[in-house]
Coordinates of C-alpha atoms in Angstrom, one line a residue:
X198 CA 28.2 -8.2 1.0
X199 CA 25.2 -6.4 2.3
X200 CA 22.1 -8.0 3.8
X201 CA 18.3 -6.7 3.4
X202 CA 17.4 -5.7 6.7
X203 CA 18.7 -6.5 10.3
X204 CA 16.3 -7.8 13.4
X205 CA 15.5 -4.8 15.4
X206 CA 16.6 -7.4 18.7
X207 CA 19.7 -6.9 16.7
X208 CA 20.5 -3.6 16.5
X209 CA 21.4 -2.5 19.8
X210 CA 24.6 -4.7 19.9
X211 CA 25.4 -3.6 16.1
X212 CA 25.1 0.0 17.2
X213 CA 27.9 -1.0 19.7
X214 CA 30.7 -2.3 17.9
X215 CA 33.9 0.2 17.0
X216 CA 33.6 -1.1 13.9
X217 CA 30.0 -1.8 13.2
X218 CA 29.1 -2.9 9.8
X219 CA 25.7 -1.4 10.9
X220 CA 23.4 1.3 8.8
X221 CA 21.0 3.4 9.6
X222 CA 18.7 6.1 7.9
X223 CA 15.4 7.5 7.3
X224 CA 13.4 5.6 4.9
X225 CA 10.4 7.3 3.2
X226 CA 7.7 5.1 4.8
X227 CA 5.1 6.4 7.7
X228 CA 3.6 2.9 10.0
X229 CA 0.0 4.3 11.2
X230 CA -3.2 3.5 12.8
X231 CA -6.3 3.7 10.5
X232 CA -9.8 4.7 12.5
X233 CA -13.0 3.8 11.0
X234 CA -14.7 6.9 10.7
X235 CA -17.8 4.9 9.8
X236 CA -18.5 2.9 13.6
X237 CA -19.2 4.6 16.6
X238 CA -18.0 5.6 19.0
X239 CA -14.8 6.4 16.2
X240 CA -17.4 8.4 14.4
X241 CA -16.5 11.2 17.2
X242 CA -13.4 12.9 16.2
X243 CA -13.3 13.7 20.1
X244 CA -12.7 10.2 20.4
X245 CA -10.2 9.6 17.7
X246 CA -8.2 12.8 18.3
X247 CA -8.1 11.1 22.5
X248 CA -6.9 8.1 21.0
X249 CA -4.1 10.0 19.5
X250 CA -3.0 12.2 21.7
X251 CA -2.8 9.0 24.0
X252 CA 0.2 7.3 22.8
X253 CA 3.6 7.9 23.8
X254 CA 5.6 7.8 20.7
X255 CA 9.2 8.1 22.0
X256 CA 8.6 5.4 24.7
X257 CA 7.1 2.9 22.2
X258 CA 10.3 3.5 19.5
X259 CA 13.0 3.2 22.8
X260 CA 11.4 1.0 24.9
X261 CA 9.7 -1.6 22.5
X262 CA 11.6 -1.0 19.2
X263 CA 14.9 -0.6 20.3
X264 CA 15.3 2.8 18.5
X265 CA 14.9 1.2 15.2
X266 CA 12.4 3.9 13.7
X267 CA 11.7 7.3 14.1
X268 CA 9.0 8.3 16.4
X269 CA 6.7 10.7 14.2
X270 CA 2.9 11.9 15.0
X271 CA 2.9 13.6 11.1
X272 CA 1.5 11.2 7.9
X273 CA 4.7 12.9 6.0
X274 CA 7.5 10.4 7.0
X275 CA 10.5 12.4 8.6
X276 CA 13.0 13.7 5.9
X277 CA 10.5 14.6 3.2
X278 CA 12.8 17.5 1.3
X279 CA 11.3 21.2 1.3
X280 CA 8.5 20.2 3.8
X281 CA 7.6 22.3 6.3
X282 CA 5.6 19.7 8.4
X283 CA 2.2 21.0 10.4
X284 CA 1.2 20.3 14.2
X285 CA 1.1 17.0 14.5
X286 CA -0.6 14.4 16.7
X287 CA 1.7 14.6 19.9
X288 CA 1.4 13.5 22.9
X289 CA -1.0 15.1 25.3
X290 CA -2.3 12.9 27.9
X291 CA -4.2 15.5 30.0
X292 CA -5.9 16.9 27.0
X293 CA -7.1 13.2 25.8
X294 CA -8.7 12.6 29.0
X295 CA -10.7 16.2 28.1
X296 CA -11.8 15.3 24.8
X297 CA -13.1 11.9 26.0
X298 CA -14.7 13.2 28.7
X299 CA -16.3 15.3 26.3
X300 CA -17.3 13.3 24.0
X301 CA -18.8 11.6 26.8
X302 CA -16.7 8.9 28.5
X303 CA -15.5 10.6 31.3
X304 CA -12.3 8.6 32.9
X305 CA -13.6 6.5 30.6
X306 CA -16.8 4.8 31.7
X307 CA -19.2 3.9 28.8
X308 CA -16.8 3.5 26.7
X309 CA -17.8 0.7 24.2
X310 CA -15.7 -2.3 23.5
X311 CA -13.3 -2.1 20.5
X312 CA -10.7 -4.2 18.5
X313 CA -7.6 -3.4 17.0
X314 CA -6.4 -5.4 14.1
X315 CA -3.1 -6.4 12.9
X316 CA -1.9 -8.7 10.1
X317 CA 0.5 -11.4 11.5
X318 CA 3.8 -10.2 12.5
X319 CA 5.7 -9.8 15.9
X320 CA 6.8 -6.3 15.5
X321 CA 2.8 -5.6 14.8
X322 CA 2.1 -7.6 17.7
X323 CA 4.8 -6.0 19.7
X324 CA 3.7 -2.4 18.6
X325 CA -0.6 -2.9 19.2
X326 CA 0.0 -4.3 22.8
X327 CA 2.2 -1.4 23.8
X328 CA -0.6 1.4 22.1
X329 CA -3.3 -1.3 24.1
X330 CA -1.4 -0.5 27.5
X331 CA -1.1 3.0 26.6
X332 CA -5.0 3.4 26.0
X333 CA -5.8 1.7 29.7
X334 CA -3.6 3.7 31.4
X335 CA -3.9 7.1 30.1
X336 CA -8.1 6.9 29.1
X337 CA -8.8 3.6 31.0
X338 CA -10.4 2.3 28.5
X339 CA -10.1 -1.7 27.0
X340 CA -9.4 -2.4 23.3
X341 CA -9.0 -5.9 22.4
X342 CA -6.7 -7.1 20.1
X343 CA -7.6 -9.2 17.0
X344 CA -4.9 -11.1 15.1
X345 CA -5.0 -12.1 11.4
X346 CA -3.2 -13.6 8.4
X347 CA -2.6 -11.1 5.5
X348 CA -5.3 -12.0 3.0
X349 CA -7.8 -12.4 5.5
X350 CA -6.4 -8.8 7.2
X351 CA -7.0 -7.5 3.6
X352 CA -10.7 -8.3 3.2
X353 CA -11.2 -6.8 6.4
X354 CA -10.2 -3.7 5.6
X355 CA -11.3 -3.6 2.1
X356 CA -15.0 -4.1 3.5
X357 CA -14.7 -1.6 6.6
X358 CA -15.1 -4.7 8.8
X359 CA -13.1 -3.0 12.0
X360 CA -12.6 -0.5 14.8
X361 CA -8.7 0.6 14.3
X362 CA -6.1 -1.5 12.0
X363 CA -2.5 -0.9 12.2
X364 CA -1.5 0.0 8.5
X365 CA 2.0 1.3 6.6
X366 CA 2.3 3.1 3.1
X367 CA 5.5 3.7 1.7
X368 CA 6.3 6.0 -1.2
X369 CA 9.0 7.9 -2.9
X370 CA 10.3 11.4 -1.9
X371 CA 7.2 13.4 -3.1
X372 CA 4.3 14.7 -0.3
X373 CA 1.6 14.1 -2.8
X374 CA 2.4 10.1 -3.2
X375 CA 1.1 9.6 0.8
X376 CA -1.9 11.9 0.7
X377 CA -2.9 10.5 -2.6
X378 CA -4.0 7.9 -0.8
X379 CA -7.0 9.8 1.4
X380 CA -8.8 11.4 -1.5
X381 CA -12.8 10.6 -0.8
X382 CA -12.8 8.4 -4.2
X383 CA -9.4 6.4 -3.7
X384 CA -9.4 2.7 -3.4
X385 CA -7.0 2.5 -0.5
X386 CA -9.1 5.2 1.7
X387 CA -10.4 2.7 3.7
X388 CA -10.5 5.0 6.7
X389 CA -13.9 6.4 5.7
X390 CA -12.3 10.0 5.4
X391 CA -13.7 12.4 3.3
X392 CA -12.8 16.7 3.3
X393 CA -13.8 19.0 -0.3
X394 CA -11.2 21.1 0.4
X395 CA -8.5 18.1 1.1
X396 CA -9.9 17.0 -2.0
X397 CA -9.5 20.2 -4.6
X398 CA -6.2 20.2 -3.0
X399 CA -4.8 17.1 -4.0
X400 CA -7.0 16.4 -6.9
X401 CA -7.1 19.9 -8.5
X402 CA -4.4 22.6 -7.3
X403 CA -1.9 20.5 -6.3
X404 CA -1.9 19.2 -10.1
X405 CA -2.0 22.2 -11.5
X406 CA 0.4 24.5 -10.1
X407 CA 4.4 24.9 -11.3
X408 CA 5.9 26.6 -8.5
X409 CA 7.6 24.3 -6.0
X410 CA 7.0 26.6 -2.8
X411 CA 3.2 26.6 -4.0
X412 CA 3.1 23.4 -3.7
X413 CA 4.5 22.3 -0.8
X414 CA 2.4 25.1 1.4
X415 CA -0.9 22.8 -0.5
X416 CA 0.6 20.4 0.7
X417 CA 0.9 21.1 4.1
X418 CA -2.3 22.3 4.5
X419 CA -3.5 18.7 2.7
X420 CA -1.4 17.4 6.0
X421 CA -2.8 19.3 8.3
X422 CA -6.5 18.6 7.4
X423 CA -5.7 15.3 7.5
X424 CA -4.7 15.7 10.9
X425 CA -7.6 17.4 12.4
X426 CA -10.1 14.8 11.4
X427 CA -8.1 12.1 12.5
X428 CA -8.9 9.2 10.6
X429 CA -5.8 8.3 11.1
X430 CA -2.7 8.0 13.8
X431 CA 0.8 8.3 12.5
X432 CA 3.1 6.2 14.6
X433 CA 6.6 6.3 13.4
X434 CA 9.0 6.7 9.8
X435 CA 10.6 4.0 9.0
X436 CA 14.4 3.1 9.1
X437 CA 16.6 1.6 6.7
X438 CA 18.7 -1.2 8.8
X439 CA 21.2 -3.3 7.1
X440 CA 24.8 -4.6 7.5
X441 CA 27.3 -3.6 4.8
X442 CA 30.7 -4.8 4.2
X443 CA 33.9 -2.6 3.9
X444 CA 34.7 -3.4 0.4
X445 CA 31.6 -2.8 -0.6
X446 CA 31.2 0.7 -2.4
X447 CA 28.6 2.9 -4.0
X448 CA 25.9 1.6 -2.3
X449 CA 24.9 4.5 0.0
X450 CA 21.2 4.7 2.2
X451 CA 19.4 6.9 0.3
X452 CA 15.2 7.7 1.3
X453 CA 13.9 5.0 -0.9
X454 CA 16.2 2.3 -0.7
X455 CA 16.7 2.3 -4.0
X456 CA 20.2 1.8 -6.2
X457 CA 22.0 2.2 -9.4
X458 CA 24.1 -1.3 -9.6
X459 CA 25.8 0.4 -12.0
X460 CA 27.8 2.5 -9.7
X461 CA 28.5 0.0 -7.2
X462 CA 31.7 -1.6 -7.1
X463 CA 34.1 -4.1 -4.9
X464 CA 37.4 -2.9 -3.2
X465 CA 39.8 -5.9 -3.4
X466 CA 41.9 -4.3 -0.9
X467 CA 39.4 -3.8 1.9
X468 CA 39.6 -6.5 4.3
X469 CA 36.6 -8.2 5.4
X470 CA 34.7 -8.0 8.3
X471 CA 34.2 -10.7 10.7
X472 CA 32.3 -10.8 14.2
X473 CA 34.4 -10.5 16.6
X474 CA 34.7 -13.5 19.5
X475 CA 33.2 -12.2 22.8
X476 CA 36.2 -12.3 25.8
X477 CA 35.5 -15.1 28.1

C-alpha cells in the first residue's frame, strides 16, 4: 500500500499524473561535503570557503536530481521548527575566485591536486561529478574523484585519510542532534573542526538553559560558527518520496519519517490505484 522511497528518475513523471499517488516533503536530514581541515591546501579556510561558495545548489537539485531534495547551503536541514537559520554558504562565484586568489591560486594556478570521496552509489556519483564540473569552471581547478565501497569509505574517514568526502547525517527535529556532531571531542567530527566557543555552546549552555527562545539563538550562533570555518559544505535537505495508495489512511509525511501503526487504517471503499496505459 505504500512503498519506501521512489527513484528520483521517477519522480518527474509521478509529479505529472492528475492523480499521482506521489509524496513529497521535507525530511530532517542535511547531505554535505566534509573538508579536512588537517591537509593543505584545505587547511586555508580561504580555500574551503571558495570551494563553497563555488557550487550552484539550485542547478545541481533541478538539473541532476530532478528536484528530489531541497537545495540548502545551511547544516540545519530546511523545516527545523523555531529556527531562525544564519547566512549560509550561497553561491558566489565572483567572490570564490577572490578568496582563492587570495589564498594564493589566482585563476587557479598552483592549485594542488585533490580527491573527492564517495561511498558507492549513483546518486553520490551523480552529485560529486556535477560539484567536480562546478569547481573547473568557476575556480579552474581539477579534483579527482575517488570511488569506494562502504566499509572501506568508512576507514577512510575514520583515519583522516582524504581531501573532501561527501557525507549525510540525519536526526530528529532538534538543532542540537546535527551540531552535536562537530564538538572538538566527538567521534564522528572527522572534519578536523575545532571552535571553544562552538564548544561551551553545545556542550555547556545549550545544556543548561530552559527557555526555548534561548536556546535556539545558541543555536544559531553554534550554526553560524560552523559556517565560517567551513569544514564543511551543506548541499541539500533531504526529501521524503514515496507512493501511497488511496485507501491508505493515517500515514501522513511527517519530518522524520516516522509512524504510529496504531493510527493507520484501510478504507475498503477507496478504490485502488492503477497506472494508467499510455495512449498509443
Amino acid at each position: 500500500h505504500t512503498t519506501v522511497t521512489v527513484p528520483n528518475s521517477k519522480v518527474p513523471a509521478y509529479r505529472e499524473l492528475a492523480d499521482s499517488p506521489l509524496i513529497e516533503s521535507p525530511f530532517m536530514g542535511t547531505y554535505y561535503l566534509m573538508l579536512n581541515t588537517r591537509r593543505a591546501p584545505l587547511n586555508d579556510v580561504r580555500v574551503r570557503h571558495a570551494l563553497a561558495l563555488s557550487i550552484d545548489r539550485e542547478t545541481l537539485a533541478g538539473s541532476v536530481l530532478e528536484h528530489t531534495v531541497i537545495p540548502s547551503s545551511n547544516y540545519i536541514p530546511v523545516g527545523m521548527p523555531d529556527y531562525d537559520y544564519p547566512p549560509g554558504l550561497d553561491y558566489q562565484p565572483e567572490t570564490a575566485r577572490k578568496l582563492l586568489a587570495e589564498a594564493g591560486y589566482p585563476g587557479g594556478r598552483g592549485f594542488p591536486s585533490i580527491e573527492l570521496a564517495y561511498n558507492t552509489s549513483e546518486n553520490h556519483r551523480a552529485v560529486t561529478s556535477a560539484i567536480q564540473q562546478m569547481w573547473k569552471n568557476q575556480l579552474n581547478i581539477a579534483v579527482s574523484l575517488v570511488n569506494q565501497e562502504w566499509k572501506v569509505y568508512l576507514d577512510t574517514l575514520n583515519t583522516h585519510n582524504y581531501d573532501i568526502a561527501r557525507m549525510g547525517w540525519i536526526a530528529d527535529v532538534y538543532p542540537g542532534s546535527f551540531l552535536d556532531v562537530f564538538v572538538t571531542e566527538s567521534g564522528t567530527n572527522r572534519a578536523g573542526f575545532s571552535n571553544p566557543r562552538f564548544d561551551e555552546i553545545i556542550l555547556n549552555e545549550a545544556r543548561a538553559t530552559t527557555d526555548r527562545d534561548r536556546l535556539m539563538a545558541l543555536y544559531q550562533e553554534a550554526e553560524r560558527l560552523l559556517l565560517e570555518d567551513t569544514p564543511i559544505i551543506p548541499i541539500y535537505t533531504y526529501k521524503i518520496k514515496r507512493l501511497v495508495q488511496p485507501s491508505l489512511e493515517g500515514l501522513p509525511a511527517n519530518l522524520i519519517d516516522r509512524y504510529n501503526t496504531r493510527f493507520v487504517r484501510l478504507d475498503p471503499q477507496a478504490a485502488a490505484w492503477q497506472p494508467q496505459a499510455s495512449a498509443e
